[in-house]
Coordinates of C-alpha atoms in Angstrom, one line a residue:
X27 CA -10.2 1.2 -21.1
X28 CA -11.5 4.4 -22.8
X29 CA -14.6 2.7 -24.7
X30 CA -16.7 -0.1 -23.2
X31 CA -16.4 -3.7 -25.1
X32 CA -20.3 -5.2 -26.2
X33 CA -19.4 -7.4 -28.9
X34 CA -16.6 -10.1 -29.7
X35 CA -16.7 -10.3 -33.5
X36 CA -15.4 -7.5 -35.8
X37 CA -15.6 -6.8 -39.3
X38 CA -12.8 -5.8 -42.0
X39 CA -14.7 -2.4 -41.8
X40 CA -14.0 -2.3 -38.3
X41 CA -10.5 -2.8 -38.5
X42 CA -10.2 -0.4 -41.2
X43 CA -12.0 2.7 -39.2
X44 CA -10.6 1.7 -36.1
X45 CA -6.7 1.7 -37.7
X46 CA -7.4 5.4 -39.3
X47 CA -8.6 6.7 -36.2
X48 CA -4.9 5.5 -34.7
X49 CA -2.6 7.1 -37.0
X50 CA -4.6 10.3 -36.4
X51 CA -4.7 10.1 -32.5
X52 CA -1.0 9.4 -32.7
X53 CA -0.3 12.2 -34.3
X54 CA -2.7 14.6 -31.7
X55 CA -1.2 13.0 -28.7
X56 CA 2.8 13.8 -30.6
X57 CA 1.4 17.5 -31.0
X58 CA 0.1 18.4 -27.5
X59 CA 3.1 16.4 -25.9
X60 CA 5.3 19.2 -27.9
X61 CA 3.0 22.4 -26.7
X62 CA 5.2 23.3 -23.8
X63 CA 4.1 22.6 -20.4
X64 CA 1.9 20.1 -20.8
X65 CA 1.0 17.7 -18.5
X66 CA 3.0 20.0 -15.5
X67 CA 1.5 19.2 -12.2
X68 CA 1.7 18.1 -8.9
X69 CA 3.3 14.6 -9.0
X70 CA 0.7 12.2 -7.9
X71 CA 0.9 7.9 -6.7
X72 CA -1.9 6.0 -7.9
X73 CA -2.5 2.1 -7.4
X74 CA -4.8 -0.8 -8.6
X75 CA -4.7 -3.8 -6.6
X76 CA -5.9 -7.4 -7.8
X77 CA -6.8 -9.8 -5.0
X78 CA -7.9 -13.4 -5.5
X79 CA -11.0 -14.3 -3.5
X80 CA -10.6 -18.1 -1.1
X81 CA -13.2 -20.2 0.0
X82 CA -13.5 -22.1 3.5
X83 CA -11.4 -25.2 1.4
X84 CA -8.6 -23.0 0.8
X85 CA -9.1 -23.3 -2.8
X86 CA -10.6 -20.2 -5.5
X87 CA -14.0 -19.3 -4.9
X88 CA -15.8 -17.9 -8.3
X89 CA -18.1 -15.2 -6.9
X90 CA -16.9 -12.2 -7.8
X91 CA -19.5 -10.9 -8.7
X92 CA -21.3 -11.9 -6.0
X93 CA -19.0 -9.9 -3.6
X94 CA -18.7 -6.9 -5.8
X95 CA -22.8 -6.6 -5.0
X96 CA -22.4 -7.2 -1.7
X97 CA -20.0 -4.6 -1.9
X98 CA -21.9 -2.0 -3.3
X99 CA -18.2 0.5 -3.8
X100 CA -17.5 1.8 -7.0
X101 CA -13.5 1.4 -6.8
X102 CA -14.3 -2.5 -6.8
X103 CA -14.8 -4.4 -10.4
X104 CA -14.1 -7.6 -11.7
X105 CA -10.8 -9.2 -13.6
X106 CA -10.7 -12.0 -16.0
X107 CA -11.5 -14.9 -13.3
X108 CA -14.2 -15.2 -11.7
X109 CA -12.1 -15.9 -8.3
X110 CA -10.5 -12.2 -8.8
X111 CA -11.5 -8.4 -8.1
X112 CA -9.7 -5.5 -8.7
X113 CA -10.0 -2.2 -6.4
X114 CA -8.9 0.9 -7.6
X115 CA -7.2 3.2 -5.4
X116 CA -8.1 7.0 -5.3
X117 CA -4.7 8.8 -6.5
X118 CA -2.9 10.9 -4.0
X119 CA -0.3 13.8 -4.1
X120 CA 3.2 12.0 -3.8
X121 CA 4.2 14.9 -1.1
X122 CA 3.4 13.9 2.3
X123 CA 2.6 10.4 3.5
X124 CA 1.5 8.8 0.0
X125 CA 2.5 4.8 0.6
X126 CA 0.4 5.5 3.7
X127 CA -2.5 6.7 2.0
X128 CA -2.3 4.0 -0.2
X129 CA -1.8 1.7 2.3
X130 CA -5.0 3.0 4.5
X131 CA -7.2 2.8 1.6
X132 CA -5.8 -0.5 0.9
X133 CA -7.0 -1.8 4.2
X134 CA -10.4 0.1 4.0
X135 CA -11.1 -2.0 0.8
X136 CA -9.8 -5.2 2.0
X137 CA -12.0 -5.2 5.3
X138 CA -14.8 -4.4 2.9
X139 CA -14.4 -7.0 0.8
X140 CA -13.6 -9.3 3.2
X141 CA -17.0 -8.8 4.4
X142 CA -18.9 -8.6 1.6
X143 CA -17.0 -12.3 1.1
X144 CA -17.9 -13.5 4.4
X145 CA -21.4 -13.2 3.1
X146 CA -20.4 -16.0 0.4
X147 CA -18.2 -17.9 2.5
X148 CA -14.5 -17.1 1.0
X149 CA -12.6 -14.0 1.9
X150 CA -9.7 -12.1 0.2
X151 CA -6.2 -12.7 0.6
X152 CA -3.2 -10.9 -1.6
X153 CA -1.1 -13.0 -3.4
X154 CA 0.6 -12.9 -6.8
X155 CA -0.7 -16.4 -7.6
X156 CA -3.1 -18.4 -5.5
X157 CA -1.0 -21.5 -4.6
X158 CA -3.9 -23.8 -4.4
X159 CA -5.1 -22.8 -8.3
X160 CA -5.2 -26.0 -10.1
X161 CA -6.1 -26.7 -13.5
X162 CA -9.6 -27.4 -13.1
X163 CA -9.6 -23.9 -11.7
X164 CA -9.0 -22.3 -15.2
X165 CA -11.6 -23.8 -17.7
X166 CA -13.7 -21.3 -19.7
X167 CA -16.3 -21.3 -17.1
X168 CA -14.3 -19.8 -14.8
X169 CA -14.2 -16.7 -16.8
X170 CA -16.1 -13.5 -16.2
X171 CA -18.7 -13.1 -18.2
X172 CA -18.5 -10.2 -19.8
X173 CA -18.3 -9.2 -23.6
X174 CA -14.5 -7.6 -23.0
X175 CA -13.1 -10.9 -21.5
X176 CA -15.0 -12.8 -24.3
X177 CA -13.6 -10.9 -27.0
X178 CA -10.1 -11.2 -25.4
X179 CA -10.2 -14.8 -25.9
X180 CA -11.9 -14.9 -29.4
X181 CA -9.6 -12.1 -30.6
X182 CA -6.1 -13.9 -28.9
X183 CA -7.1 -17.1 -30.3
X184 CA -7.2 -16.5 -34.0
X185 CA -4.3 -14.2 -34.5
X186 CA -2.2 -16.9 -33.0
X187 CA -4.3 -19.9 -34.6
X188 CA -4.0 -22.1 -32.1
X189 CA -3.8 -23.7 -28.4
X190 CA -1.0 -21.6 -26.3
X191 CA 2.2 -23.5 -25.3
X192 CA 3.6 -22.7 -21.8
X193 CA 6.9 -23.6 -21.2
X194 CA 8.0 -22.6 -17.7
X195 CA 12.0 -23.8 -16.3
X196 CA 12.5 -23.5 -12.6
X197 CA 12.8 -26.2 -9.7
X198 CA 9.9 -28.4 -11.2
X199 CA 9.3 -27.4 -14.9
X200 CA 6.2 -26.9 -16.2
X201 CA 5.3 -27.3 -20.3
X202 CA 1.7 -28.0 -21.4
X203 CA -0.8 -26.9 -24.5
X204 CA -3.4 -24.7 -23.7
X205 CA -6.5 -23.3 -25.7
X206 CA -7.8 -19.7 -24.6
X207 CA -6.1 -17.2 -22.0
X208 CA -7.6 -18.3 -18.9
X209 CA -4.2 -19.2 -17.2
X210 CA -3.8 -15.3 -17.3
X211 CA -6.5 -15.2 -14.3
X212 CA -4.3 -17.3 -11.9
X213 CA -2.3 -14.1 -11.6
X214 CA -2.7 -10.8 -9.3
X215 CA -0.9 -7.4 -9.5
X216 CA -0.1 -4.4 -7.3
X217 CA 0.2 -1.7 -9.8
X218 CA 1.6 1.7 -9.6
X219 CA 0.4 5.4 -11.5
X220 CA 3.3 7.6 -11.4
X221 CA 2.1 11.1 -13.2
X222 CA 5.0 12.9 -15.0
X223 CA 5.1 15.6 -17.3
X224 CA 5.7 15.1 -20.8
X225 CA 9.2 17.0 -20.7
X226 CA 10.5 14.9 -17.6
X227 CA 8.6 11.6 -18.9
X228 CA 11.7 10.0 -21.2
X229 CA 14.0 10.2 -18.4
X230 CA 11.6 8.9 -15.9
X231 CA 10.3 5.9 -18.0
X232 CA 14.1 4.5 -19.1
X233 CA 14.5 4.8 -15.3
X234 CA 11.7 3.0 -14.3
X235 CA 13.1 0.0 -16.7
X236 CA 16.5 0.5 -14.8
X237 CA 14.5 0.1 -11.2
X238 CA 12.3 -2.8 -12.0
X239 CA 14.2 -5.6 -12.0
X240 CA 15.7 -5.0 -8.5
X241 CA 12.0 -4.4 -7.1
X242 CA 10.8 -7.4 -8.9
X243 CA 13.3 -9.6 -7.1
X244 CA 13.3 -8.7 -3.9
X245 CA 8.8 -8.2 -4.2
X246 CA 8.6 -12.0 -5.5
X247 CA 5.4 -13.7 -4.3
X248 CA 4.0 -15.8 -6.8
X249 CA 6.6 -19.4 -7.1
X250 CA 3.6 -21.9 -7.2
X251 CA 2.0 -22.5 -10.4
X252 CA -0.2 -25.4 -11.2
X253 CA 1.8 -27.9 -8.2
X254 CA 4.7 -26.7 -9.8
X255 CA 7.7 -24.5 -8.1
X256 CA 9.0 -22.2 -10.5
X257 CA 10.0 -18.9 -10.6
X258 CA 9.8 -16.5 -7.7
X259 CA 7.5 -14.2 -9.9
X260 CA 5.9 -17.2 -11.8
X261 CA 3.7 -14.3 -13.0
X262 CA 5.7 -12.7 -15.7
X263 CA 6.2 -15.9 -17.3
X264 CA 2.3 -17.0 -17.5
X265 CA 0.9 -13.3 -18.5
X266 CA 3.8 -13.4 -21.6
X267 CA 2.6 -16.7 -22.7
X268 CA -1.0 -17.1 -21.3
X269 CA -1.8 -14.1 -24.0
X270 CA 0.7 -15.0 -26.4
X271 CA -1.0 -14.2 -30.2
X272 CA 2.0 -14.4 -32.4
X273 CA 2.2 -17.6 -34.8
X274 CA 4.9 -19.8 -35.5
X275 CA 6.4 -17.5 -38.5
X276 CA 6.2 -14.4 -36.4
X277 CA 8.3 -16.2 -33.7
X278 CA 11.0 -17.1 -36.8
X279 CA 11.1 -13.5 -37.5
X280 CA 11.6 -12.6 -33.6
X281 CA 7.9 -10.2 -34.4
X282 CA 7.7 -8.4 -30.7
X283 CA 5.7 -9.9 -28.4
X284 CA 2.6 -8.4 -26.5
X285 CA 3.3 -8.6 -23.3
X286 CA 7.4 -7.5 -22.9
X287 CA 9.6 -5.6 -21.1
X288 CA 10.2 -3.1 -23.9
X289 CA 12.4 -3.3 -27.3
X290 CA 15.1 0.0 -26.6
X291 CA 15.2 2.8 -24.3
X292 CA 12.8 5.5 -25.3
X293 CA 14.3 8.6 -26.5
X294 CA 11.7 10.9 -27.7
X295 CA 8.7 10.7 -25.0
X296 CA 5.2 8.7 -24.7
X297 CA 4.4 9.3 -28.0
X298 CA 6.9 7.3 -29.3
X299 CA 5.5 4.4 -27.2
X300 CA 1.6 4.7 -28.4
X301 CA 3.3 4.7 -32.0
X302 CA 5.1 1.5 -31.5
X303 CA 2.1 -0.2 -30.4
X304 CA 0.3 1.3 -33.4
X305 CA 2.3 0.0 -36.0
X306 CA 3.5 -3.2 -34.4
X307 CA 0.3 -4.7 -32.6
X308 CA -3.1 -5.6 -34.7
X309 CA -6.1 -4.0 -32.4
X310 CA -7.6 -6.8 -30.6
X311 CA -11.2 -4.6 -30.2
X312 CA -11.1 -2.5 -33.4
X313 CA -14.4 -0.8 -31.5
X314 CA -14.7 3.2 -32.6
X315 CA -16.3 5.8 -30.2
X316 CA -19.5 7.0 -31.6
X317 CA -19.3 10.7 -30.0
X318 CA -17.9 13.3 -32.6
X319 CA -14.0 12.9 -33.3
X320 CA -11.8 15.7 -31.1
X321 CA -11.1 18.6 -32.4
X322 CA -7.3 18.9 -34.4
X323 CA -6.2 21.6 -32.0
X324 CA -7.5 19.9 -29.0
X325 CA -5.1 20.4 -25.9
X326 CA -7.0 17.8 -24.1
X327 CA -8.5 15.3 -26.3
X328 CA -10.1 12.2 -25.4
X329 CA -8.3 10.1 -27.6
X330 CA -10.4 7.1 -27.1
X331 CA -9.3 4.5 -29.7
X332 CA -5.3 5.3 -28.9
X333 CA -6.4 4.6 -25.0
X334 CA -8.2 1.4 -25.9
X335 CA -5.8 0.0 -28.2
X336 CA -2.8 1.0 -25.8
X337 CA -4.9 -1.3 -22.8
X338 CA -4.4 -4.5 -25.2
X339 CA -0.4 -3.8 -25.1
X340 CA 1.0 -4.8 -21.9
X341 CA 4.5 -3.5 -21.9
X342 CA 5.5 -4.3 -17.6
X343 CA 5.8 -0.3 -17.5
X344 CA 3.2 1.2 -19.8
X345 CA 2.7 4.6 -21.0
X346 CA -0.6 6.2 -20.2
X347 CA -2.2 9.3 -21.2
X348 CA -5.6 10.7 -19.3
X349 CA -7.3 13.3 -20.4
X350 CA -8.4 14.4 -17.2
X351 CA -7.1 17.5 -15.2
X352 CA -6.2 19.4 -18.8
X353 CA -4.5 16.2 -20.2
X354 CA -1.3 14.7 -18.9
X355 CA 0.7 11.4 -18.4
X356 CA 1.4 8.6 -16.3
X357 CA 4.1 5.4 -15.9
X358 CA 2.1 2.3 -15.0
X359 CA 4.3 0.3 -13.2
X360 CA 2.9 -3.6 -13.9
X361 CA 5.1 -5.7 -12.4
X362 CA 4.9 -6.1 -9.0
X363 CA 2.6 -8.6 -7.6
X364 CA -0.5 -8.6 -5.0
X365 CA 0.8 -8.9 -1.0
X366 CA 2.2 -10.6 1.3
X367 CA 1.0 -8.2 3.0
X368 CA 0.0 -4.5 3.2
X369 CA 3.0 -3.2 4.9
X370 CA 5.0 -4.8 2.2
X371 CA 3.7 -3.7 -0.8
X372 CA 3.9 0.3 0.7
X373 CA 7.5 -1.1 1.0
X374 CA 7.7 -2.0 -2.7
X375 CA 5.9 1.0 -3.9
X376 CA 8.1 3.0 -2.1
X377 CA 11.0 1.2 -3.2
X378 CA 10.5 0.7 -7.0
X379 CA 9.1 4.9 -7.0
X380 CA 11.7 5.8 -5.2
X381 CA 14.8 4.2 -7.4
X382 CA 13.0 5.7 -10.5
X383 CA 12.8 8.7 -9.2
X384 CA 16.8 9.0 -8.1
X385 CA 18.0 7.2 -11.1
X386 CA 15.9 10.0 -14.0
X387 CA 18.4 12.6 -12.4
X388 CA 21.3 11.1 -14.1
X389 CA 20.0 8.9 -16.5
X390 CA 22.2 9.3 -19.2
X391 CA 25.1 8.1 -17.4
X392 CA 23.0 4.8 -16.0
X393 CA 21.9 3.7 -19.9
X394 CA 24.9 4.7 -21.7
X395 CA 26.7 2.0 -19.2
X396 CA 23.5 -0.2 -19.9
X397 CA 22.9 -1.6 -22.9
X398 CA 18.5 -2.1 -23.3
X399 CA 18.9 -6.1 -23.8
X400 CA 21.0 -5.8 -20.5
X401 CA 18.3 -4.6 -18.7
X402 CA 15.9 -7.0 -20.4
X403 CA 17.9 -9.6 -19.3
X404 CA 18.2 -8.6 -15.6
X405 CA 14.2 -8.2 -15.3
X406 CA 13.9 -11.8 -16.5
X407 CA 16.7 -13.0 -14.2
X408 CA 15.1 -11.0 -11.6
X409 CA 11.5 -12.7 -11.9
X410 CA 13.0 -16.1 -12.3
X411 CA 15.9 -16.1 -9.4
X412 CA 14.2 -13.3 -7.0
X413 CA 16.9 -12.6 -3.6
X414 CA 19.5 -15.2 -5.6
X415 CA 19.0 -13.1 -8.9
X416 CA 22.5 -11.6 -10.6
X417 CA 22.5 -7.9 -12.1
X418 CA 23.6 -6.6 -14.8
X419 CA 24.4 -2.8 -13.3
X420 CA 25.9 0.4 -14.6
X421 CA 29.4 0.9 -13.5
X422 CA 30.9 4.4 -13.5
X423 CA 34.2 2.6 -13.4
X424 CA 36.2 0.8 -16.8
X425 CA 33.7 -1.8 -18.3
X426 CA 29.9 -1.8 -17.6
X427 CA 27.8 -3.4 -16.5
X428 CA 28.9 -5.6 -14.2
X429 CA 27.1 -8.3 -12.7
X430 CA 26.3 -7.7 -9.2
X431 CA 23.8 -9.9 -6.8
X432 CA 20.8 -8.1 -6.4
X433 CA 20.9 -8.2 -2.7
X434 CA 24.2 -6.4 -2.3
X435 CA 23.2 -3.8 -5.5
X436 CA 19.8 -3.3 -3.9
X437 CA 21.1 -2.4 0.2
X438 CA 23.9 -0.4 -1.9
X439 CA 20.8 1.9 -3.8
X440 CA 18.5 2.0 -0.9
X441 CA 20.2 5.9 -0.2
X442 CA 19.6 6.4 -3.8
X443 CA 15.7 5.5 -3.5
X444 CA 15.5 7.6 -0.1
X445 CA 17.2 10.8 -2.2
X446 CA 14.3 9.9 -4.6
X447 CA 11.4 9.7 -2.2
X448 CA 13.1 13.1 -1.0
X449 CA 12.8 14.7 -4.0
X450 CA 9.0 13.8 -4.4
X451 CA 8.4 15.4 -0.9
X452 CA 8.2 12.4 0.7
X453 CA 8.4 12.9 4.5
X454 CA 11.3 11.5 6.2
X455 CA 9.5 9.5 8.8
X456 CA 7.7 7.6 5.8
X457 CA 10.9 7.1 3.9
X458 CA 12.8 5.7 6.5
X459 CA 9.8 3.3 8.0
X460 CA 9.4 1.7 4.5
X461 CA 13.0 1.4 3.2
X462 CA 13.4 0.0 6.6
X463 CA 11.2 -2.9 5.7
X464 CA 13.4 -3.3 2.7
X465 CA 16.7 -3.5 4.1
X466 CA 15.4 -6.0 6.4
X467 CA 14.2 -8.4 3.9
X468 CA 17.6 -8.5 2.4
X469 CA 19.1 -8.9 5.2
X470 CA 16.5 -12.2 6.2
X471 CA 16.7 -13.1 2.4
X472 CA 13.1 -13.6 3.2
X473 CA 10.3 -12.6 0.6
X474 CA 7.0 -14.3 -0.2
X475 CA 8.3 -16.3 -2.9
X476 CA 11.3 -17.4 -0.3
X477 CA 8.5 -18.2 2.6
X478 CA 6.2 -19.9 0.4
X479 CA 9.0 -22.3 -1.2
X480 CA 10.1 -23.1 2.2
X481 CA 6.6 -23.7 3.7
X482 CA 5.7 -25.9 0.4
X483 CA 8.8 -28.1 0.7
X484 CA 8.2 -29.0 4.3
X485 CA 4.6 -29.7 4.2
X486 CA 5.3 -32.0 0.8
X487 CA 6.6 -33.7 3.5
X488 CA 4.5 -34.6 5.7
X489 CA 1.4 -35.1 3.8
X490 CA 0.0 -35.3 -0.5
X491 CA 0.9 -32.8 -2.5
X492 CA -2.7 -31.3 -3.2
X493 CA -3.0 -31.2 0.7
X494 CA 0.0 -29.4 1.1
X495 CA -1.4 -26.4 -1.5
X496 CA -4.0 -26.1 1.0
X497 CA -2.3 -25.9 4.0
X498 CA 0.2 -23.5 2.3
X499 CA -2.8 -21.4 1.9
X500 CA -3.7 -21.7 5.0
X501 CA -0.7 -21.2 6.7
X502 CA -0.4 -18.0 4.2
X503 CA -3.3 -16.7 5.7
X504 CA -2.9 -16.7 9.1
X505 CA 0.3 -14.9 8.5
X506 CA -0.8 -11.8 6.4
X507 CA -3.7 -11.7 9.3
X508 CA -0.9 -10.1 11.5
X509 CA -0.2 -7.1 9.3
X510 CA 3.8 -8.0 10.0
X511 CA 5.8 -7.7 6.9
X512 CA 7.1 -10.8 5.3
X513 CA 11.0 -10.8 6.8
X514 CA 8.9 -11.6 10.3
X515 CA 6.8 -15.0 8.9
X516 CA 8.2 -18.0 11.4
X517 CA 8.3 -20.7 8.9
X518 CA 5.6 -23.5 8.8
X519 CA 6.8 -26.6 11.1

């Protein structure tokens, strides 16, 4: 976030100086996106990964920041549970070996924290949701205490005026009321930075919405919430309604949602994105910077309030501008989850960059056979059905789109991700290795959410149900301890 959070109340005053200071910011960010090259560059990969932290009983252990001290590395920092941390990964060019940069530092970090956790008696394991999270695991005192995560609640509760309600189909349904947005902290990401210029950045951001969905349902690793199976990115559905803030009436009148997959394909550029959220999202910390305001004909403001207010919208792909490096723009890709393991999530990465990347080159033949709900509705099918997921695609042939199981669409792009990874300067060696990975998870039909179901329903089995979250864990562990991608994991006997 681009100013730090100390307080959890705000004043009308507040939100009146705060909502100025957007509609002006707006309007800078439209006018240096229109001065022509900016934001050219070298194409860089960045990544953000959340990892839960596990004590010796299998179950979360709330001492982030405990290990964070330990730690002593400024990448590290804390999420919204205390059973979470978040390392921030050191950008890299795209050219060259980038998933394996990413995937060194990765490791780097996890060792680290793994030893700092040792000190407390847990360790770190990646994993979109922590199977053995139970309710008792998600009270207010397992929050972080910090003013940002304090505000988050205070502000969430009283647009929405009341308890959450999560309502979750899948194999064992799931509906309960729930006051405050602690469920959010069950869930872990692997996030993606792709920098683009603001020319190229339409193109690239309606094909980013075209990719997701197929690297969402073949990356699923988070299908046990609560004791409940559900979906096979479980995730998607408990940020949307974990954070929900809209009331009864705006759900009559279909008001857009904070967390969603988008609402049309963009046409004009990222300014068009930090506008939406402007005029359709109430600031949740309505907090102004207190250095002078930038100058009008600033190529490189700071934009502070626009950055702050764009971190409380959590679109799955979300615009970002930096005003580092002269200025310039990123795609944060949101979806994908934490692990299994670190050879799998290069694989993703490589996978979900490399499909946007190949798709922006003809975009306008991909979403003029798409319509935007279309794509909605395959990201959605995607999180909920993972490897069994059916796509709505873009056929070049009569009527589109056609449905198309995700398994057979996604082998059929993998040349189309490789052109993509070429085109970034990825080196052929890299590409191959981690599309390999890919194409053998469809062809095993194994992911984690696949391996995990499949573990769960046999040790349900043989022993109680809370036992068999812990051996799941467990067993989970043992496996990501080899470093072998997920299509490899013998099953739990």
């Amino acid at each position: 976030m681009a100013i730090a959070i100390t307080q959890d109340t705000f004043s009308d005053e507040d939100h009146a100086r705060f909502a100025g200071r957007l509609i002006d910011q707006v309007a800078h960010l439209s006018r240096i996106c229109d001065e022509p090259g900016f934001g050219a560059g070298p194409t860089t990969l960045g990544a953000e990964l959340e990892v839960p932290i596990v004590g010796p009983n299998q179950r979360p252990c709330p001492c982030n920041f405990d290990v964070l001290n330990a730690l002593g590395d400024p990448r590290a920092t804390v999420e919204i549970a205390r059973f979470n941390v978040e390392f921030n990964l050191t950008p890299v060019p795209a050219a060259g070996q980038p998933f394996t940069a990413i995937g060194n530092e990765m490791r780097e970090l996890l060792a680290a924290g793994d030893a700092a956790a040792t000190m407390h008696g847990s360790r770190l394991l990646p994993v979109g949701i922590l199977p053995s999270v139970l309710p008792e695991d998600l009270t207010r005192s397992a929050m972080t205490d910090v003013p940002r995560y304090r505000a988050l609640e205070r502000q969430v509760g009283r647009l929405r005026g009341g308890p959450a309600r999560i309502a979750i189909h899948g194999e064992e349904p799931l509906a309960l009321e729930y006051d405050g947005v602690m469920l959010e902290g069950a869930n872990t990401s692997y996030q993606l930075h792709l920098r683009t210029s603001a020319e190229q950045f339409a193109d690239t951001y309606n094909a980013a919405q075209l990719a997701t969905p197929i690297a969402v349902a073949l990356a699923g690793n988070s299908p046990v919430f609560l004791d409940h199976l559900l979906w096979d990115e479980t995730r998607i559905a408990v940020f949307k309604q974990s954070v929900e803030a809209r009331t009864a009436d705006d759900l009559v009148w279909r008001r857009p949602a904070r967390v969603a997959f988008g609402h049309g394909w963009v046409r004009r550029g990222a300014p068009e994105l930090f506008a939406e959220g402007v005029r359709l999202h109430e600031p949740l910390f309505p907090v102004c910077d207190d250095d002078p305001p930038d100058a009008p004909d600033a190529l490189a403001p700071r934009l502070p309030e626009l950055r702050l207010h764009q971190g409380t919208i959590w679109r799955w792909n979300r615009a970002i501008y930096d005003p580092s490096d002269g200025g310039h723009l990123r795609i944060e890709f949101r979806s994908l989850p934490s692990g299994p393991s670190i050879i799998d999530m290069m694989a993703n990465a490589a996978l979900l960059i490399g499909l946007t990347v190949g798709i922006r080159d003809s975009i306008d033949g991909f979403i003029f056979g798409c319509p935007f709900l279309m794509a909605e509705m395959s990201f959605y099918r995607a999180a909920r059905d993972g490897m069994d997921a059916v796509m709505l695609w873009p056929d070049g042939v009569g009527t589109s789109p056609k449905a198309r199981p995700v398994r057979a669409l996604a082998q059929s792009l993998l040349p189309l991700a490789d052109r993509g990874l070429a085109t970034l300067g990825v080196d052929i060696a890299e590409r191959a290795r981690l599309l390999g990975v890919i194409s053998n998870r469809i062809d095993s039909g194994q992911s984690g959410a696949r391996w995990q179901r499949s573990a769960l329903r046999r040790l349900r089995a043989k022993m109680p149900r809370r036992d068999a979250l812990d051996r799941l864990v467990e067993a989970y562990a043992a496996r990501y301890d080899t470093e072998q991608p997920v299509h490899a994991w013998p099953a739990v006997e």
